[in-house]
Coordinates of C-alpha atoms in Angstrom, one line a residue:
X1 CA 10.3 12.3 -11.2
X2 CA 13.3 10.6 -12.7
X3 CA 12.6 7.2 -14.2
X4 CA 13.5 4.9 -17.0
X5 CA 11.6 5.6 -20.2
X6 CA 8.9 3.0 -20.8
X7 CA 5.4 3.5 -22.1
X8 CA 2.8 1.7 -20.1
X9 CA 0.5 -0.6 -22.1
X10 CA -3.2 -0.2 -22.5
X11 CA -3.5 -3.9 -23.2
X12 CA -1.0 -6.6 -22.2
X13 CA -1.0 -10.2 -23.4
X14 CA 1.1 -12.7 -21.4
X15 CA 2.9 -15.8 -22.7
X16 CA 3.6 -18.6 -20.2
X17 CA 7.1 -19.0 -19.0
X18 CA 8.9 -22.2 -19.9
X19 CA 10.8 -24.0 -17.2
X20 CA 12.1 -22.9 -13.8
X21 CA 13.5 -19.4 -13.2
X22 CA 16.5 -18.2 -11.2
X23 CA 16.9 -14.4 -10.6
X24 CA 17.7 -11.7 -8.1
X25 CA 15.5 -8.6 -8.2
X26 CA 15.5 -5.1 -6.7
X27 CA 11.9 -4.0 -6.2
X28 CA 10.9 -0.3 -6.1
X29 CA 10.4 1.2 -2.6
X30 CA 7.2 0.9 -0.6
X31 CA 4.8 3.7 -1.5
X32 CA 3.2 3.5 1.9
X33 CA 6.5 4.1 3.6
X34 CA 7.6 6.6 1.0
X35 CA 4.5 8.8 1.5
X36 CA 5.1 8.9 5.3
X37 CA 8.7 9.8 4.7
X38 CA 8.0 12.5 2.1
X39 CA 5.3 14.3 4.2
X40 CA 7.5 14.2 7.3
X41 CA 10.5 15.5 5.4
X42 CA 8.3 18.3 3.9
X43 CA 7.2 19.4 7.4
X44 CA 10.6 19.0 9.1
X45 CA 13.0 21.8 9.9
X46 CA 16.0 21.6 7.5
X47 CA 16.8 19.7 4.3
X48 CA 16.3 15.9 4.2
X49 CA 17.7 13.4 1.7
X50 CA 15.3 10.6 0.9
X51 CA 16.0 7.6 -1.4
X52 CA 14.1 4.6 -2.6
X53 CA 11.0 6.6 -3.5
X54 CA 9.0 4.6 -6.1
X55 CA 8.0 6.0 -9.4
X56 CA 4.3 5.5 -8.9
X57 CA 1.1 7.6 -9.0
X58 CA 0.8 7.8 -5.2
X59 CA 4.4 9.0 -4.6
X60 CA 3.9 11.5 -7.5
X61 CA 0.9 12.9 -5.7
X62 CA 2.8 13.2 -2.4
X63 CA 5.5 15.2 -4.1
X64 CA 3.0 17.2 -6.0
X65 CA 1.1 17.9 -2.8
X66 CA 4.3 19.3 -1.2
X67 CA 5.0 21.4 -4.3
X68 CA 1.4 22.7 -4.2
X69 CA 2.0 23.9 -0.7
X70 CA 5.2 25.6 -1.7
X71 CA 7.5 23.0 -0.3
X72 CA 10.5 22.6 -2.7
X73 CA 12.3 19.4 -3.6
X74 CA 15.3 18.6 -5.9
X75 CA 15.7 15.4 -7.9
X76 CA 19.1 13.9 -7.2
X77 CA 18.6 10.7 -9.1
X78 CA 16.1 7.8 -9.7
X79 CA 14.0 7.7 -6.6
X80 CA 16.3 10.1 -4.7
X81 CA 15.3 13.6 -3.5
X82 CA 16.4 16.5 -1.4
X83 CA 13.3 17.9 0.4
X84 CA 13.6 21.4 1.7
X85 CA 11.5 21.2 4.9
X86 CA 9.3 24.1 5.8
X87 CA 9.7 23.8 9.5
X88 CA 5.9 23.3 9.7
X89 CA 5.3 26.8 8.3
X90 CA 3.5 26.2 5.0
X91 CA 4.9 28.6 2.4
X92 CA 1.7 28.8 0.4
X93 CA -1.0 30.0 2.7
X94 CA -3.8 29.3 0.3
X95 CA -3.9 26.4 -2.1
X96 CA -6.0 23.7 -3.7
X97 CA -4.1 20.4 -3.6
X98 CA -5.2 17.5 -5.8
X99 CA -4.2 14.2 -4.1
X100 CA -5.7 12.0 -6.8
X101 CA -6.3 8.4 -5.5
X102 CA -3.4 8.5 -3.0
X103 CA -5.2 7.3 0.1
X104 CA -2.1 7.6 2.3
X105 CA -1.7 11.3 1.4
X106 CA -5.4 11.9 2.0
X107 CA -5.2 10.5 5.5
X108 CA -1.8 11.7 6.5
X109 CA -1.9 15.3 5.3
X110 CA -5.0 16.8 7.0
X111 CA -3.6 16.6 10.6
X112 CA -0.3 18.0 9.5
X113 CA -2.1 21.0 7.9
X114 CA -4.6 21.5 10.7
X115 CA -1.7 22.0 13.2
X116 CA 0.4 24.2 10.9
X117 CA -0.6 27.7 11.9
X118 CA -1.8 30.3 9.5
X119 CA -3.3 29.2 6.1
X120 CA -6.3 27.7 4.5
X121 CA -6.1 24.7 2.1
X122 CA -8.5 22.6 0.1
X123 CA -7.8 18.9 -0.6
X124 CA -9.5 17.4 -3.6
X125 CA -9.4 13.8 -4.8
X126 CA -10.7 11.3 -7.4
X127 CA -14.3 10.2 -6.9
X128 CA -13.0 6.7 -6.0
X129 CA -11.0 8.0 -3.0
X130 CA -13.9 10.3 -2.0
X131 CA -16.0 7.2 -1.6
X132 CA -13.6 5.7 0.9
X133 CA -14.1 6.4 4.6
X134 CA -12.4 9.4 6.3
X135 CA -14.9 10.1 9.1
X136 CA -13.0 8.7 12.2
X137 CA -9.9 10.9 11.3
X138 CA -11.9 14.0 10.7
X139 CA -13.9 13.6 13.9
X140 CA -10.8 13.1 16.0
X141 CA -8.9 16.1 14.5
X142 CA -12.0 18.2 15.3
X143 CA -12.0 16.8 18.9
X144 CA -8.4 18.1 19.2
X145 CA -9.5 21.6 18.0
X146 CA -8.7 21.2 14.3
X147 CA -10.7 23.2 11.7
X148 CA -11.4 20.4 9.2
X149 CA -14.5 20.8 7.1
X150 CA -15.7 18.3 4.5
X151 CA -17.6 19.9 1.7
X152 CA -20.1 17.1 1.5
X153 CA -22.2 15.1 4.0
X154 CA -19.9 12.1 3.6
X155 CA -17.0 13.3 5.8
X156 CA -14.6 12.9 3.0
X157 CA -13.1 14.9 0.1
X158 CA -13.2 17.7 -1.0
X159 CA -11.9 18.8 2.4
X160 CA -11.2 22.4 3.6
X161 CA -8.6 22.8 6.3
X162 CA -7.7 26.0 8.2
X163 CA -4.3 26.0 9.9
X164 CA -4.3 26.8 13.6
X165 CA -3.3 24.5 16.4
X166 CA -4.1 21.0 17.7
X167 CA -4.5 20.6 21.4
X168 CA -3.6 16.9 21.3
X169 CA -4.0 14.8 24.5
X170 CA -6.0 11.6 24.8
X171 CA -7.6 10.0 21.8
X172 CA -9.2 6.7 21.0
X173 CA -9.5 5.6 17.4
X174 CA -10.6 2.3 15.7
X175 CA -8.4 0.6 13.1
X176 CA -11.4 -1.6 12.0
X177 CA -11.7 0.3 8.7
X178 CA -8.1 1.3 8.3
X179 CA -4.9 1.8 10.4
X180 CA -4.3 4.9 8.3
X181 CA -6.6 6.9 10.5
X182 CA -4.4 6.1 13.5
X183 CA -1.2 6.8 11.5
X184 CA -2.7 10.2 10.4
X185 CA -3.2 11.1 14.1
X186 CA 0.3 9.9 15.0
X187 CA 2.0 11.9 12.2
X188 CA 0.3 15.1 13.4
X189 CA 0.8 14.5 17.1
X190 CA 4.4 15.9 17.4
X191 CA 3.0 19.3 16.4
X192 CA 0.1 19.1 19.0
X193 CA 0.5 21.4 22.0
X194 CA 0.4 18.5 24.5
X195 CA 1.6 15.7 22.2
X196 CA -0.8 12.8 22.4
X197 CA -1.7 9.5 24.0
X198 CA -3.6 7.5 21.3
X199 CA -5.4 4.3 22.1
X200 CA -5.9 2.3 18.9
X201 CA -8.5 -0.4 19.0
X202 CA -9.7 -3.2 16.7
X203 CA -6.2 -4.0 15.4
X204 CA -5.2 -7.2 13.8
X205 CA -2.4 -8.4 16.2
X206 CA -0.2 -9.1 13.2
X207 CA -0.6 -5.7 11.7
X208 CA 2.7 -3.8 11.6
X209 CA 1.6 -0.4 10.1
X210 CA 1.6 1.3 13.5
X211 CA 5.1 0.1 14.2
X212 CA 6.2 1.3 10.7
X213 CA 4.8 4.7 11.3
X214 CA 6.5 5.0 14.7
X215 CA 9.8 3.7 13.4
X216 CA 9.9 6.4 10.6
X217 CA 8.7 9.1 12.9
X218 CA 11.7 8.4 15.2
X219 CA 14.0 8.7 12.2
X220 CA 12.8 12.3 11.9
X221 CA 13.4 13.0 15.6
X222 CA 9.9 12.4 17.1
X223 CA 9.6 11.0 20.5
X224 CA 7.3 7.9 20.2
X225 CA 6.6 5.0 22.6
X226 CA 4.3 2.1 21.7
X227 CA 2.8 -0.5 23.9
X228 CA 3.3 -4.2 22.9
X229 CA 1.3 -5.6 20.0
X230 CA -2.2 -6.9 20.3
X231 CA -5.8 -6.0 19.4
X232 CA -5.4 -2.7 21.3
X233 CA -2.3 -0.5 21.6
X234 CA -1.4 2.7 23.2
X235 CA 1.0 5.1 21.4
X236 CA 2.5 8.1 23.4
X237 CA 4.0 10.9 21.3
X238 CA 5.8 13.9 22.8
X239 CA 5.5 17.4 21.3
X240 CA 8.5 18.7 19.4
X241 CA 8.0 18.3 15.6
X242 CA 10.3 16.8 13.0
X243 CA 13.9 17.4 12.1
X244 CA 15.7 16.8 8.9
X245 CA 17.1 13.3 8.3
X246 CA 18.6 11.0 5.6
X247 CA 16.2 8.2 5.1
X248 CA 16.0 5.2 2.7
X249 CA 12.8 3.4 1.8
X250 CA 12.9 -0.4 1.6
X251 CA 11.3 -2.4 -1.2
X252 CA 7.5 -2.6 -1.3
X253 CA 6.7 -6.0 0.1
X254 CA 3.3 -6.3 -1.6
X255 CA 4.9 -5.7 -5.0
X256 CA 7.8 -8.1 -4.2
X257 CA 5.4 -10.9 -3.2
X258 CA 4.1 -11.1 -6.8
X259 CA 7.6 -12.1 -7.9
X260 CA 8.4 -14.2 -4.8
X261 CA 5.2 -16.3 -5.6
X262 CA 6.3 -17.0 -9.1
X263 CA 8.4 -20.1 -8.3
X264 CA 5.1 -21.8 -7.0
X265 CA 3.8 -21.5 -10.6
X266 CA 6.8 -22.1 -12.8
X267 CA 9.5 -23.5 -10.4
X268 CA 12.9 -22.2 -9.5
X269 CA 14.1 -19.5 -7.2
X270 CA 13.5 -15.7 -6.9
X271 CA 15.4 -13.5 -4.5
X272 CA 14.4 -9.9 -3.7
X273 CA 17.6 -8.2 -2.5
X274 CA 16.2 -5.0 -0.9
X275 CA 13.8 -6.3 1.7
X276 CA 15.3 -6.7 5.2
X277 CA 14.4 -10.0 6.9
X278 CA 13.0 -8.1 9.9
X279 CA 10.8 -5.8 7.8
X280 CA 7.8 -4.3 9.7
X281 CA 5.7 -4.0 6.5
X282 CA 2.3 -5.5 6.9
X283 CA 2.2 -8.4 4.5
X284 CA 5.2 -10.2 5.9
X285 CA 2.9 -13.0 7.0
X286 CA 2.4 -13.8 3.4
X287 CA 5.8 -15.3 3.4
X288 CA 4.5 -17.9 5.9
X289 CA 1.6 -18.5 3.5
X290 CA 4.0 -19.2 0.7
X291 CA 5.6 -21.8 2.9
X292 CA 2.2 -23.3 3.6
X293 CA 1.6 -23.5 -0.1
X294 CA 4.8 -25.6 -0.3
X295 CA 7.5 -23.1 -1.1
X296 CA 10.8 -22.8 0.7
X297 CA 11.4 -19.3 2.2
X298 CA 14.7 -17.9 3.5
X299 CA 15.4 -14.4 4.7
X300 CA 18.4 -12.4 6.0
X301 CA 19.3 -8.8 6.6
X302 CA 19.8 -8.3 2.8
X303 CA 16.8 -10.0 1.3
X304 CA 14.2 -12.7 0.9
X305 CA 14.5 -15.9 -1.2
X306 CA 11.7 -18.2 -2.3
X307 CA 12.1 -21.5 -4.1
X308 CA 9.6 -24.1 -5.3
X309 CA 9.2 -26.9 -7.8
X310 CA 6.3 -25.3 -9.6
X311 CA 2.5 -26.1 -9.7
X312 CA 2.8 -28.3 -6.6
X313 CA 0.7 -26.0 -4.4
X314 CA -1.0 -27.3 -1.2
X315 CA -4.5 -26.1 -0.6
X316 CA -7.4 -27.2 1.4
X317 CA -7.6 -24.5 4.1
X318 CA -9.2 -21.2 5.1
X319 CA -7.2 -18.2 6.1
X320 CA -8.1 -15.0 7.9
X321 CA -6.8 -12.3 5.5
X322 CA -7.4 -9.1 7.6
X323 CA -3.7 -8.3 7.7
X324 CA -3.1 -9.7 4.3
X325 CA -5.8 -7.9 2.3
X326 CA -3.3 -6.5 -0.3
X327 CA -2.4 -10.2 -1.2
X328 CA -6.0 -11.4 -1.6
X329 CA -5.9 -11.3 -5.4
X330 CA -2.5 -12.9 -5.5
X331 CA -3.5 -15.8 -3.2
X332 CA -6.7 -16.3 -5.3
X333 CA -4.6 -16.7 -8.5
X334 CA -2.3 -19.2 -6.7
X335 CA -5.3 -21.1 -5.5
X336 CA -6.3 -21.9 -9.1
X337 CA -3.4 -24.4 -9.2
X338 CA -3.7 -25.8 -5.7
X339 CA -4.6 -29.4 -4.7
X340 CA -7.6 -28.2 -2.7
X341 CA -9.9 -25.1 -2.3
X342 CA -8.5 -22.1 -0.5
X343 CA -10.9 -19.8 1.4
X344 CA -10.2 -16.3 2.5
X345 CA -12.2 -14.6 5.2
X346 CA -12.4 -11.1 7.0
X347 CA -12.2 -9.2 3.7
X348 CA -15.2 -7.0 3.7
X349 CA -13.0 -3.8 3.6
X350 CA -11.5 -4.8 0.2
X351 CA -14.8 -4.2 -1.4
X352 CA -14.0 -0.5 -1.0
X353 CA -10.5 -0.5 -2.5
X354 CA -9.7 0.6 -6.1
X355 CA -12.4 -1.8 -7.1
X356 CA -14.6 -4.3 -5.2
X357 CA -11.8 -6.9 -5.0
X358 CA -14.0 -9.8 -3.8
X359 CA -16.3 -9.3 -6.7
X360 CA -13.3 -9.1 -9.0
X361 CA -11.9 -12.4 -7.8
X362 CA -15.2 -14.1 -8.2
X363 CA -16.1 -12.7 -11.6
X364 CA -12.7 -12.7 -13.3
X365 CA -11.7 -16.2 -12.2
X366 CA -15.2 -17.5 -13.3
X367 CA -14.5 -16.0 -16.7
X368 CA -11.5 -18.4 -16.9
X369 CA -13.7 -21.4 -15.9
X370 CA -12.7 -21.5 -12.2
X371 CA -15.4 -22.2 -9.5
X372 CA -15.5 -19.5 -6.9
X373 CA -17.8 -19.0 -3.9
X374 CA -18.4 -15.5 -2.6
X375 CA -19.9 -14.1 0.6
X376 CA -20.1 -10.7 2.2
X377 CA -16.6 -10.8 3.6
X378 CA -15.2 -14.0 2.2
X379 CA -14.3 -15.9 -1.0
X380 CA -13.3 -19.5 -1.7
X381 CA -11.4 -20.5 -4.8
X382 CA -11.6 -24.1 -6.1
X383 CA -8.8 -25.6 -8.1
X384 CA -9.1 -25.6 -11.8
X385 CA -10.2 -29.0 -13.1
X386 CA -9.5 -28.4 -16.7
X387 CA -7.3 -26.0 -18.8
X388 CA -8.2 -22.3 -18.2
X389 CA -10.3 -20.6 -20.9
X390 CA -8.8 -17.9 -23.0
X391 CA -10.0 -14.6 -21.5
X392 CA -9.6 -10.8 -21.5
X393 CA -9.2 -9.6 -18.0
X394 CA -10.5 -6.0 -17.3
X395 CA -8.3 -4.6 -14.6
X396 CA -11.1 -2.4 -13.4
X397 CA -8.5 0.3 -12.8
X398 CA -6.9 -1.7 -10.0
X399 CA -3.1 -2.3 -9.9
X400 CA -3.5 -5.4 -7.8
X401 CA -5.7 -7.0 -10.5
X402 CA -3.1 -6.3 -13.1
X403 CA -0.2 -7.8 -11.2
X404 CA -2.1 -10.9 -10.0
X405 CA -3.5 -11.8 -13.4
X406 CA -0.2 -11.1 -15.1
X407 CA 1.3 -13.7 -12.8
X408 CA -1.4 -16.1 -13.8
X409 CA -0.7 -15.4 -17.4
X410 CA 2.9 -16.6 -16.9
X411 CA 1.5 -20.1 -15.9
X412 CA -1.6 -20.4 -18.2
X413 CA -2.0 -19.5 -21.9
X414 CA -4.5 -17.0 -23.3
X415 CA -4.5 -14.2 -20.6
X416 CA -4.9 -10.6 -21.9
X417 CA -5.2 -7.7 -19.5
X418 CA -7.0 -4.5 -20.5
X419 CA -6.3 -1.1 -18.7
X420 CA -2.9 -2.6 -17.8
X421 CA -1.6 0.9 -17.2
X422 CA -3.4 0.9 -13.8
X423 CA -0.3 -0.7 -12.5
X424 CA 1.3 2.8 -12.5
X425 CA -0.3 3.5 -9.1
X426 CA 2.5 1.6 -7.4
X427 CA 4.8 0.0 -9.9
X428 CA 5.1 1.6 -13.4
X429 CA 8.1 -0.6 -14.1
X430 CA 6.2 -3.9 -13.5
X431 CA 6.1 -5.1 -17.1
X432 CA 9.7 -4.2 -17.6
X433 CA 10.6 -6.3 -14.5
X434 CA 8.5 -9.2 -15.8
X435 CA 10.7 -9.2 -18.9
X436 CA 13.9 -9.4 -16.8
X437 CA 12.7 -12.8 -15.5
X438 CA 12.2 -14.0 -19.0
X439 CA 8.5 -13.2 -19.5
X440 CA 7.1 -12.3 -22.9
X441 CA 4.6 -9.4 -22.7
X442 CA 2.9 -8.2 -25.9

């Protein structure tokens, strides 16, 4: 994968920024969208041109998975590829595919393989991903006639899949644990004999992942209709498969939010120029949260701009974070400098992310001298009442821990992050971009 040459640090020490900032940034593309695009392009008939693919571990695993199945791609430039679609006939009829910790690949690929005709494939992953739930997807693919066999009792990876056909038809699946199960069914449905009518329950009404999946499916020629938003939605998908397309991937909003939040800590203005104002990425509500914290937010078709005076952060509220889980660590760091405690609820599922993120918030902030309360599915961060202690922050292998505490290190002295290379999962150029806004990273 083409990229700028930059070694990732094992340890990173941050120095606080002086004074307000004023910058315009281009953030790498969304890995969640990119992996949808790459897998659809790989299965489509004809050659697709895709751009904005981020240089992160998850996208690398998506490209490697395609290559392992015999689906060829050409690098055209940084983040730009020509994918030679296989027309849903997998060139390599037997293969073991290592998907690493790429949860999106692990949830999107099984249905595409189960419906692909002749072949038998084995999907293997890291232990961390194998501990994350997969059962609802496996059970529904089997209900459609898919031959999907976990090798353990945990209904997870390693996973053996025999190609054949999927009947499709009616299905009901819960999004309580993850919307990726529903997206995995949706992505496979154009290759089901009858298409599908999928009832998705337990949704957060503000969650846009289903719309994102549907939007990009349409770009590859799939016929998709979605009922209006709410806690339950019905998605109807007509049979017909995917066809080649030229598709660009917009900036990753969760990565962008780390930089858009920076004015709240140091003052000034940050603009991210490659996020459309009407983005469907889940996490857009965090822009409203930044306003609630006392930032000024403006958006248009070409980007999002956030301004603030710095360390004048309003707190004193609780927030349901079900649709904002990826920003929990970011908000926890901002809460350290607020004028009142900030509570975050409905976060039980983040205990099963790259690390137990609620535990990470409580323990890592406590090491800095911050008071934190923690429950089964909630956490409350109290404002710091004295200068933060000097501390070494163990990232616990979690890219969100790295980015959140790096942000804190630009506002408070003495923050060192170990295993900082964990940021490579989604944003290998993170520290390089920090330097572009004037940060000192040793």
